[in-house]
Tab-separated table of C-alpha atoms and ligand atoms in Angstrom:
chain	number	residue	atom	x	y	z
M	1	UNK	CA	25.451	23.631	-8.270
M	2	UNK	CA	24.037	20.166	-7.508
M	3	UNK	CA	22.128	17.826	-9.761
M	4	UNK	CA	18.946	16.343	-8.280
M	5	UNK	CA	17.401	13.280	-9.892
M	6	UNK	CA	13.631	12.941	-9.850
M	7	UNK	CA	12.055	9.536	-10.358
M	8	UNK	CA	8.360	8.928	-10.874
M	9	UNK	CA	6.409	5.843	-11.969
M	10	UNK	CA	4.371	6.118	-15.176
M	11	UNK	CA	1.091	5.882	-13.240
M	12	UNK	CA	2.142	8.963	-11.252
M	13	UNK	CA	2.809	10.912	-14.469
M	14	UNK	CA	-0.524	9.846	-15.949
M	15	UNK	CA	-2.659	10.496	-12.854
M	16	UNK	CA	-5.634	12.802	-13.225
M	17	UNK	CA	-8.185	13.262	-10.448
M	18	UNK	CA	-11.620	11.989	-11.489
M	19	UNK	CA	-13.292	14.866	-9.603
M	20	UNK	CA	-17.076	14.649	-9.306
M	21	UNK	CA	-17.032	11.121	-10.790
M	22	UNK	CA	-14.869	9.748	-7.955
M	23	UNK	CA	-16.271	6.629	-6.235
M	24	UNK	CA	-15.120	7.792	-2.783
M	25	UNK	CA	-14.197	11.459	-2.783
M	26	UNK	CA	-11.223	12.417	-0.626
M	27	UNK	CA	-13.170	15.467	0.572
M	28	UNK	CA	-15.162	13.386	3.017
M	29	UNK	CA	-14.644	10.848	5.757
M	30	UNK	CA	-11.512	12.288	7.387
M	31	UNK	CA	-10.218	15.560	8.766
M	32	UNK	CA	-8.394	17.882	6.392
M	33	UNK	CA	-5.517	19.787	7.975
M	34	UNK	CA	-5.014	23.404	6.932
M	35	UNK	CA	-1.815	25.404	7.376
M	36	UNK	CA	-1.807	28.916	8.836
M	37	UNK	CA	-1.823	30.886	5.528
M	38	UNK	CA	-4.731	28.768	4.219
M	39	UNK	CA	-6.833	29.303	7.353
M	40	UNK	CA	-6.263	33.074	7.125
M	41	UNK	CA	-6.836	33.145	3.362
M	42	UNK	CA	-10.245	31.464	3.669
M	43	UNK	CA	-11.378	33.415	6.742
M	44	UNK	CA	-10.379	36.760	5.226
M	45	UNK	CA	-11.233	36.303	1.553
M	46	UNK	CA	-13.339	38.941	-0.216
M	47	UNK	CA	-15.588	36.155	-1.457
M	48	UNK	CA	-18.445	36.382	1.045
M	49	UNK	CA	-19.722	32.842	0.394
M	50	UNK	CA	-16.316	31.236	0.975
M	51	UNK	CA	-15.766	33.462	4.023
M	52	UNK	CA	-19.084	32.389	5.560
M	53	UNK	CA	-18.421	28.670	4.924
M	54	UNK	CA	-14.928	29.082	6.401
M	55	UNK	CA	-16.185	30.844	9.520
M	56	UNK	CA	-18.716	28.098	10.137
M	57	UNK	CA	-16.612	25.033	9.314
M	58	UNK	CA	-12.934	25.640	9.992
M	59	UNK	CA	-11.874	24.580	13.461
M	60	UNK	CA	-8.809	26.600	14.460
M	61	UNK	CA	-6.490	24.340	16.459
M	62	UNK	CA	-3.139	26.218	16.199
M	63	UNK	CA	-1.320	22.926	16.839
M	64	UNK	CA	1.496	23.958	14.514
M	65	UNK	CA	2.114	26.145	11.461
M	66	UNK	CA	1.175	23.221	9.213
M	67	UNK	CA	-1.793	22.224	11.380
M	68	UNK	CA	-3.281	25.623	12.163
M	69	UNK	CA	-6.823	24.485	11.540
M	70	UNK	CA	-8.911	21.676	10.156
M	71	UNK	CA	-12.111	21.027	8.310
M	72	UNK	CA	-13.993	18.307	10.089
M	73	UNK	CA	-15.351	15.954	7.437
M	74	UNK	CA	-15.340	12.774	9.520
M	75	UNK	CA	-18.492	10.632	9.989
M	76	UNK	CA	-18.810	10.535	6.188
M	77	UNK	CA	-19.709	14.240	6.012
M	78	UNK	CA	-18.585	15.990	2.850
M	79	UNK	CA	-16.264	18.998	2.974
M	80	UNK	CA	-18.368	22.135	3.370
M	81	UNK	CA	-16.565	23.664	0.380
M	82	UNK	CA	-17.771	20.895	-1.958
M	83	UNK	CA	-20.484	22.183	-4.333
M	84	UNK	CA	-23.589	20.418	-5.643
M	85	UNK	CA	-21.544	18.877	-8.512
M	86	UNK	CA	-19.091	17.373	-5.959
M	87	UNK	CA	-16.434	19.860	-7.056
M	88	UNK	CA	-14.374	22.169	-4.864
M	89	UNK	CA	-15.808	25.693	-4.554
M	90	UNK	CA	-12.409	27.046	-3.397
M	91	UNK	CA	-10.896	25.822	-6.668
M	92	UNK	CA	-13.697	27.286	-8.785
M	93	UNK	CA	-13.972	30.628	-6.924
M	94	UNK	CA	-10.389	31.374	-5.888
M	95	UNK	CA	-8.311	29.198	-8.228
M	96	UNK	CA	-6.004	26.212	-7.739
M	97	UNK	CA	-3.355	28.382	-6.044
M	98	UNK	CA	-5.753	29.026	-3.147
M	99	UNK	CA	-6.030	25.344	-2.210
M	100	UNK	CA	-4.441	24.222	1.053
M	101	UNK	CA	-1.174	22.238	0.627
M	102	UNK	CA	-3.047	19.084	1.740
M	103	UNK	CA	-5.724	19.483	-0.945
M	104	UNK	CA	-3.297	20.655	-3.649
M	105	UNK	CA	-0.904	17.733	-3.155
M	106	UNK	CA	-3.183	14.749	-2.434
M	107	UNK	CA	-2.793	11.958	-3.536
M	108	UNK	CA	0.762	12.816	-4.558
M	109	UNK	CA	3.581	11.959	-2.178
M	110	UNK	CA	7.343	12.105	-2.356
M	111	UNK	CA	10.384	10.809	-0.522
M	112	UNK	CA	13.048	13.498	-0.559
M	113	UNK	CA	16.738	12.643	-0.145
M	114	UNK	CA	19.727	14.956	-0.418
M	115	UNK	CA	20.090	14.549	-4.205
M	116	UNK	CA	17.096	12.405	-5.094
M	117	UNK	CA	13.323	12.734	-5.115
M	118	UNK	CA	11.103	9.662	-5.478
M	119	UNK	CA	7.508	10.518	-6.355
M	120	UNK	CA	4.462	8.329	-5.952
M	121	UNK	CA	0.717	8.366	-5.258
M	122	UNK	CA	-1.067	7.220	-2.122
M	123	UNK	CA	-3.427	4.354	-2.884
M	124	UNK	CA	-6.181	5.676	-0.623
M	125	UNK	CA	-7.272	7.421	-3.838
M	126	UNK	CA	-9.294	4.968	-5.983
M	127	UNK	CA	-8.225	6.677	-9.196
M	128	UNK	CA	-4.555	6.210	-8.222
M	129	UNK	CA	-5.270	2.469	-7.784
M	130	UNK	CA	-7.048	2.347	-11.149
M	131	UNK	CA	-4.012	3.933	-12.817
M	132	UNK	CA	-1.624	1.561	-11.018
M	133	UNK	CA	-3.559	-1.475	-12.225
M	134	UNK	CA	-4.193	-0.085	-15.719
M	135	UNK	CA	-1.326	-1.751	-17.580
M	136	UNK	CA	2.100	-3.375	-17.422
M	137	UNK	CA	3.864	-0.039	-17.920
M	138	UNK	CA	2.315	1.655	-14.839
M	139	UNK	CA	5.299	0.786	-12.630
M	140	UNK	CA	7.968	1.692	-15.174
M	141	UNK	CA	9.864	4.828	-14.226
M	142	UNK	CA	10.446	8.246	-15.763
M	143	UNK	CA	13.594	10.017	-14.618
M	144	UNK	CA	14.455	13.690	-14.941
M	145	UNK	CA	17.126	16.012	-13.517
M	146	UNK	CA	17.027	19.470	-12.033
M	147	UNK	CA	19.910	21.619	-10.880
M	148	UNK	CA	19.869	23.432	-7.528
M	149	UNK	CA	22.466	25.440	-5.635
M	150	UNK	CA	22.404	22.860	-2.809
M	151	UNK	CA	21.062	19.406	-2.087
M	152	UNK	CA	18.033	19.071	0.208
M	153	UNK	CA	18.619	19.219	3.919
M	154	UNK	CA	17.894	15.521	4.416
M	155	UNK	CA	19.778	12.200	4.440
M	156	UNK	CA	21.395	10.940	1.266
M	157	UNK	CA	19.847	7.954	-0.441
M	158	UNK	CA	21.416	4.860	1.125
M	159	UNK	CA	22.985	3.126	-1.879
M	160	UNK	CA	23.048	-0.301	-0.169
M	161	UNK	CA	19.373	-0.043	0.809
M	162	UNK	CA	18.527	1.154	-2.695
M	163	UNK	CA	20.294	-1.845	-4.229
M	164	UNK	CA	18.352	-4.261	-1.992
M	165	UNK	CA	15.134	-2.443	-2.840
M	166	UNK	CA	15.810	-2.814	-6.578
M	167	UNK	CA	16.669	-6.505	-6.150
M	168	UNK	CA	13.322	-7.099	-4.367
M	169	UNK	CA	11.421	-5.300	-7.118
M	170	UNK	CA	13.181	-7.265	-9.870
M	171	UNK	CA	12.552	-10.570	-8.068
M	172	UNK	CA	8.816	-9.763	-7.942
M	173	UNK	CA	8.911	-8.730	-11.594
M	174	UNK	CA	10.608	-11.998	-12.568
M	175	UNK	CA	7.916	-14.042	-10.822
M	176	UNK	CA	5.134	-12.754	-13.136
M	177	UNK	CA	1.670	-13.770	-11.925
M	178	UNK	CA	3.165	-16.187	-9.368
M	179	UNK	CA	4.009	-13.439	-6.889
M	180	UNK	CA	4.241	-16.026	-4.085
M	181	UNK	CA	7.407	-17.243	-5.776
M	182	UNK	CA	8.754	-13.689	-5.829
M	183	UNK	CA	7.982	-13.247	-2.125
M	184	UNK	CA	9.679	-16.572	-1.399
M	185	UNK	CA	12.702	-15.382	-3.423
M	186	UNK	CA	12.879	-12.206	-1.316
M	187	UNK	CA	12.769	-14.357	1.840
M	188	UNK	CA	15.798	-16.275	0.516
M	189	UNK	CA	17.587	-13.003	-0.235
M	190	UNK	CA	16.977	-11.676	3.302
M	191	UNK	CA	18.025	-14.958	4.934
M	192	UNK	CA	21.299	-14.778	3.027
M	193	UNK	CA	21.698	-11.076	3.892
M	194	UNK	CA	21.424	-11.923	7.611
M	195	UNK	CA	24.445	-14.208	7.298
M	196	UNK	CA	26.695	-11.705	5.527
M	197	UNK	CA	29.373	-9.775	7.375
M	198	UNK	CA	29.223	-6.022	7.024
M	199	UNK	CA	32.445	-5.845	5.008
M	200	UNK	CA	33.553	-4.525	1.617
M	201	UNK	CA	32.365	-7.648	-0.202
M	202	UNK	CA	28.880	-7.704	1.284
M	203	UNK	CA	27.011	-6.280	-1.707
M	204	UNK	CA	29.108	-8.178	-4.232
M	205	UNK	CA	28.185	-11.471	-2.524
M	206	UNK	CA	24.560	-10.412	-2.199
M	207	UNK	CA	24.390	-9.547	-5.892
M	208	UNK	CA	25.777	-12.961	-6.866
M	209	UNK	CA	23.163	-14.637	-4.654
M	210	UNK	CA	20.428	-12.435	-6.116
M	211	UNK	CA	21.303	-13.702	-9.616
M	212	UNK	CA	21.064	-17.267	-8.260
M	213	UNK	CA	17.550	-16.489	-7.032
M	214	UNK	CA	16.518	-15.101	-10.426
M	215	UNK	CA	17.904	-18.265	-12.053
M	216	UNK	CA	16.027	-20.444	-9.510
M	217	UNK	CA	12.811	-18.623	-10.363
M	218	UNK	CA	13.352	-19.214	-14.070
M	219	UNK	CA	14.244	-22.899	-13.628
M	220	UNK	CA	11.140	-23.495	-11.487
M	221	UNK	CA	13.163	-24.464	-8.392
M	222	UNK	CA	11.315	-21.954	-6.216
M	223	UNK	CA	7.956	-23.181	-7.508
M	224	UNK	CA	9.017	-26.720	-6.497
M	225	UNK	CA	10.101	-25.522	-3.035
M	226	UNK	CA	6.721	-23.850	-2.471
M	227	UNK	CA	4.912	-26.974	-3.689
M	228	UNK	CA	6.668	-28.970	-0.993
M	229	UNK	CA	5.362	-26.705	1.795
M	230	UNK	CA	2.315	-28.038	3.632
M	231	UNK	CA	-0.250	-25.236	3.991
M	232	UNK	CA	-0.565	-24.187	7.629
M	233	UNK	CA	-4.266	-23.386	7.772
M	234	UNK	CA	-4.138	-22.889	11.519
M	235	UNK	CA	-1.553	-20.113	11.173
M	236	UNK	CA	-3.468	-18.560	8.277
M	237	UNK	CA	-6.728	-18.645	10.235
M	238	UNK	CA	-5.198	-17.149	13.391
M	239	UNK	CA	-3.485	-14.351	11.508
M	240	UNK	CA	-6.589	-13.470	9.501
M	241	UNK	CA	-8.798	-13.435	12.591
M	242	UNK	CA	-6.353	-11.207	14.491
M	243	UNK	CA	-5.986	-8.734	11.597
M	244	UNK	CA	-9.758	-8.674	11.071
M	245	UNK	CA	-10.273	-8.141	14.808
M	246	UNK	CA	-7.959	-5.145	14.715
M	247	UNK	CA	-9.633	-3.656	11.623
M	248	UNK	CA	-13.096	-4.247	13.076
M	249	UNK	CA	-12.186	-2.273	16.193
M	250	UNK	CA	-10.839	0.726	14.253
M	251	UNK	CA	-12.989	3.867	14.254
M	252	UNK	CA	-14.874	4.329	10.983
M	253	UNK	CA	-13.097	6.538	8.496
M	254	UNK	CA	-12.923	7.106	4.762
M	255	UNK	CA	-12.834	3.805	2.884
M	256	UNK	CA	-14.325	1.946	5.835
M	257	UNK	CA	-17.648	1.204	4.078
M	258	UNK	CA	-15.963	-0.391	1.058
M	259	UNK	CA	-13.499	-2.392	3.161
M	260	UNK	CA	-16.298	-3.567	5.437
M	261	UNK	CA	-18.326	-4.738	2.436
M	262	UNK	CA	-15.523	-7.142	1.440
M	263	UNK	CA	-14.641	-8.004	5.048
M	264	UNK	CA	-18.244	-9.146	5.565
M	265	UNK	CA	-17.914	-11.601	2.674
M	266	UNK	CA	-14.771	-13.005	4.265
M	267	UNK	CA	-16.428	-13.176	7.691
M	268	UNK	CA	-19.420	-15.004	6.159
M	269	UNK	CA	-17.161	-17.759	4.794
M	270	UNK	CA	-15.401	-18.008	8.149
M	271	UNK	CA	-18.702	-18.227	10.011
M	272	UNK	CA	-19.884	-21.068	7.746
M	273	UNK	CA	-16.827	-23.041	8.853
M	274	UNK	CA	-17.362	-22.152	12.493
M	275	UNK	CA	-20.954	-23.459	12.329
M	276	UNK	CA	-19.491	-26.859	11.522
M	277	UNK	CA	-16.849	-26.348	14.170
M	278	UNK	CA	-14.194	-26.615	11.485
M	279	UNK	CA	-11.819	-23.664	11.228
M	280	UNK	CA	-9.798	-25.276	8.487
M	281	UNK	CA	-12.670	-25.716	6.040
M	282	UNK	CA	-13.011	-21.948	5.338
M	283	UNK	CA	-9.271	-21.674	4.712
M	284	UNK	CA	-9.455	-24.526	2.196
M	285	UNK	CA	-12.520	-22.895	0.617
M	286	UNK	CA	-10.635	-19.595	0.231
M	287	UNK	CA	-7.632	-21.394	-1.232
M	288	UNK	CA	-9.893	-23.146	-3.722
M	289	UNK	CA	-11.607	-19.878	-4.707
M	290	UNK	CA	-8.205	-18.246	-5.166
M	291	UNK	CA	-6.992	-20.935	-7.563
M	292	UNK	CA	-10.254	-21.528	-9.427
M	293	UNK	CA	-11.780	-18.041	-9.610
M	294	UNK	CA	-9.129	-15.410	-8.923
M	295	UNK	CA	-6.012	-16.840	-10.572
M	296	UNK	CA	-7.641	-17.322	-14.003
M	297	UNK	CA	-8.613	-13.629	-13.940
M	298	UNK	CA	-5.153	-12.577	-12.704
M	299	UNK	CA	-3.523	-14.690	-15.423
M	300	UNK	CA	-5.426	-12.626	-17.979
M	301	UNK	CA	-4.175	-9.448	-16.211
M	302	UNK	CA	-0.644	-10.553	-15.266
M	303	UNK	CA	0.591	-7.088	-14.278
M	304	UNK	CA	-1.957	-6.511	-11.498
M	305	UNK	CA	-0.453	-8.193	-8.418
M	306	UNK	CA	3.054	-7.558	-9.679
M	307	UNK	CA	2.344	-3.814	-10.052
M	308	UNK	CA	0.845	-3.678	-6.579
M	309	UNK	CA	3.817	-5.370	-4.907
M	310	UNK	CA	6.338	-3.356	-6.935
M	311	UNK	CA	4.449	-0.229	-5.849
M	312	UNK	CA	4.730	-1.271	-2.192
M	313	UNK	CA	8.445	-2.016	-2.549
M	314	UNK	CA	9.154	1.307	-4.267
M	315	UNK	CA	6.837	3.620	-2.302
M	316	UNK	CA	7.539	2.116	1.134
M	317	UNK	CA	11.303	2.083	0.449
M	318	UNK	CA	11.022	-1.627	1.349
M	319	UNK	CA	12.355	-2.967	3.707
M	320	UNK	CA	11.564	0.414	5.252
M	321	UNK	CA	11.499	-0.157	9.005
M	322	UNK	CA	15.131	-0.232	10.151
M	323	UNK	CA	14.079	-1.006	13.740
M	324	UNK	CA	13.120	-4.550	12.700
M	325	UNK	CA	14.896	-7.078	10.476
M	326	UNK	CA	14.351	-7.177	6.689
M	327	UNK	CA	12.644	-10.552	7.208
M	328	UNK	CA	10.219	-9.030	9.739
M	329	UNK	CA	9.478	-6.278	7.180
M	330	UNK	CA	8.748	-9.013	4.669
M	331	UNK	CA	6.442	-10.760	7.149
M	332	UNK	CA	4.396	-7.578	7.421
M	333	UNK	CA	4.159	-7.224	3.645
M	334	UNK	CA	3.213	-10.901	3.209
M	335	UNK	CA	0.595	-10.690	5.994
M	336	UNK	CA	-1.020	-7.640	4.383
M	337	UNK	CA	-0.886	-9.308	0.990
M	338	UNK	CA	-2.465	-12.435	2.526
M	339	UNK	CA	-5.331	-10.380	3.956
M	340	UNK	CA	-5.904	-8.653	0.590
M	341	UNK	CA	-5.749	-12.026	-1.170
M	342	UNK	CA	-8.306	-13.491	1.279
M	343	UNK	CA	-10.692	-10.580	0.687
M	344	UNK	CA	-10.408	-11.167	-3.066
M	345	UNK	CA	-10.913	-14.927	-2.722
M	346	UNK	CA	-13.950	-14.542	-0.431
M	347	UNK	CA	-15.584	-12.103	-2.828
M	348	UNK	CA	-14.889	-14.351	-5.829
M	349	UNK	CA	-16.232	-17.379	-3.955
M	350	UNK	CA	-19.539	-15.713	-3.048
M	351	UNK	CA	-20.159	-13.790	-6.282
M	352	UNK	CA	-18.566	-16.247	-8.700
M	353	UNK	CA	-16.116	-13.715	-10.111
M	354	UNK	CA	-13.541	-11.030	-9.435
M	355	UNK	CA	-13.003	-7.964	-11.594
M	356	UNK	CA	-11.077	-4.705	-11.755
M	357	UNK	CA	-13.780	-2.934	-9.805
M	358	UNK	CA	-13.344	-5.322	-6.838
M	359	UNK	CA	-9.572	-4.929	-7.009
M	360	UNK	CA	-9.801	-1.123	-6.918
M	361	UNK	CA	-12.309	-1.214	-4.043
M	362	UNK	CA	-10.263	-3.645	-1.948
M	363	UNK	CA	-6.928	-1.899	-2.476
M	364	UNK	CA	-8.026	1.724	-2.078
M	365	UNK	CA	-10.156	0.993	0.995
M	366	UNK	CA	-7.401	-1.115	2.610
M	367	UNK	CA	-4.949	1.746	2.100
M	368	UNK	CA	-7.432	4.443	3.206
M	369	UNK	CA	-8.112	2.570	6.459
M	370	UNK	CA	-4.606	1.333	7.293
M	371	UNK	CA	-2.015	3.545	5.613
M	372	UNK	CA	-2.834	7.018	6.836
M	373	UNK	CA	-0.987	6.628	10.081
M	374	UNK	CA	1.634	4.361	11.600
M	375	UNK	CA	-0.868	2.868	14.073
M	376	UNK	CA	-1.988	0.029	11.809
M	377	UNK	CA	1.556	-0.968	10.883
M	378	UNK	CA	2.517	-1.224	14.554
M	379	UNK	CA	-0.710	-3.109	15.338
M	380	UNK	CA	-0.223	-5.533	12.426
M	381	UNK	CA	3.342	-6.236	13.590
M	382	UNK	CA	1.986	-6.952	17.052
M	383	UNK	CA	-0.645	-9.339	15.659
M	384	UNK	CA	2.051	-11.114	13.640
M	385	UNK	CA	4.155	-11.520	16.799
M	386	UNK	CA	1.172	-13.170	18.521
M	387	UNK	CA	0.570	-15.527	15.601
M	388	UNK	CA	3.842	-16.616	14.097
M	389	UNK	CA	5.396	-19.898	15.031
M	390	UNK	CA	9.059	-19.873	16.028
M	391	UNK	CA	10.529	-17.250	13.715
M	392	UNK	CA	9.955	-14.901	10.794
M	393	UNK	CA	10.457	-17.735	8.351
M	394	UNK	CA	6.959	-19.020	9.162
M	395	UNK	CA	5.833	-16.393	6.659
M	396	UNK	CA	6.344	-19.056	3.964
M	397	UNK	CA	3.223	-20.830	5.316
M	398	UNK	CA	1.205	-17.823	4.153
M	399	UNK	CA	2.417	-18.338	0.583
M	400	UNK	CA	0.488	-21.605	0.080
P	501	LIG	S1	-9.876	10.456	-4.028
P	501	LIG	FE1	-8.513	10.788	-5.809
P	501	LIG	S2	-9.854	10.761	-7.648
P	501	LIG	FE2	-11.157	10.960	-5.815
P	501	LIG	S3	-11.504	13.181	-5.632
P	501	LIG	FE3	-9.727	12.665	-4.332
P	501	LIG	S4	-7.900	12.934	-5.628
P	501	LIG	FE4	-9.708	12.886	-6.988
């Protein structure tokens, strides 16, 4: 018999779908894949109403067992099975067991290794974001064990990668509200990692250096290093414009309306600068809004950005993409964080404030639009390649 450990963050354990009260229901705005048994169950049910809705709305594609059919709810249409109270008629008529795997699982997700399961929630669900941001304990972990005759038929958890992942998470945690310092600390860790030989002492040396970074954070050395960096507004502007250009060209999907609402505020500030033929003025304006309007609110809610970045590190298995360097993975994370930060700053600048509602809207819509396929990640990496100066270390200019 084999012991399997199951890890889940507190916000996963506490999650409860908000159902009809949801601000952007997951049963609209994107296609819902149905597996073969679900397609047959709905088309052949004795419930005449469900059968009729199924016959009219399920498109049978037979692409694979898991993608045997789909319900087309794109173009902001609601799922045909949603009733007048915005609740699922399959659930109410046939019970939870009749739901398709997609509907039953969402927004839950898990990474399965041979003897480990890591559970999480996808942040395209606004209620998942609300839970993540709800308190300092949301990204603490519950661990349980189950016993099975065999491990899962997948790779084992890479202990070295897991150690690096935990170091990154602890560095962010140690930086408190000043997450820029945490991101800078991770950059130092990855630079050092690049220089290490792949020998028996590699992780011992890395661990010693990691403790140095934690000490530097506590002494304020990293804060001083960041203070010495001159902000590169040109780089920030170019990156933002490229990422916005990509997002603007994406087909509309769930979350698009909310993301666009905040993107318009950012574009307005940029256009004001362009009118005066000064691209740097909007970047300074955003920086000012961040420090004067967003940071005071974040200081009163110190877990918010830390929880978000710890979520990304844990759920993405950061640095997840083994085809690029850890530093390039960090560049992607910092670029996405910079875009999110700019959306927050623009909104705070134009409305005079930022609140939890804005945070939920920005994060869930960003994840709904960019995290449901690998296309955006590849496109963002491409935009970074076009923008960065010299090497991956130019990411530090996004931290000012
Ligand atoms: S998006 Fe999340 S909260 Fe909203 S209906 Fe779907 S699972 Fe429930």
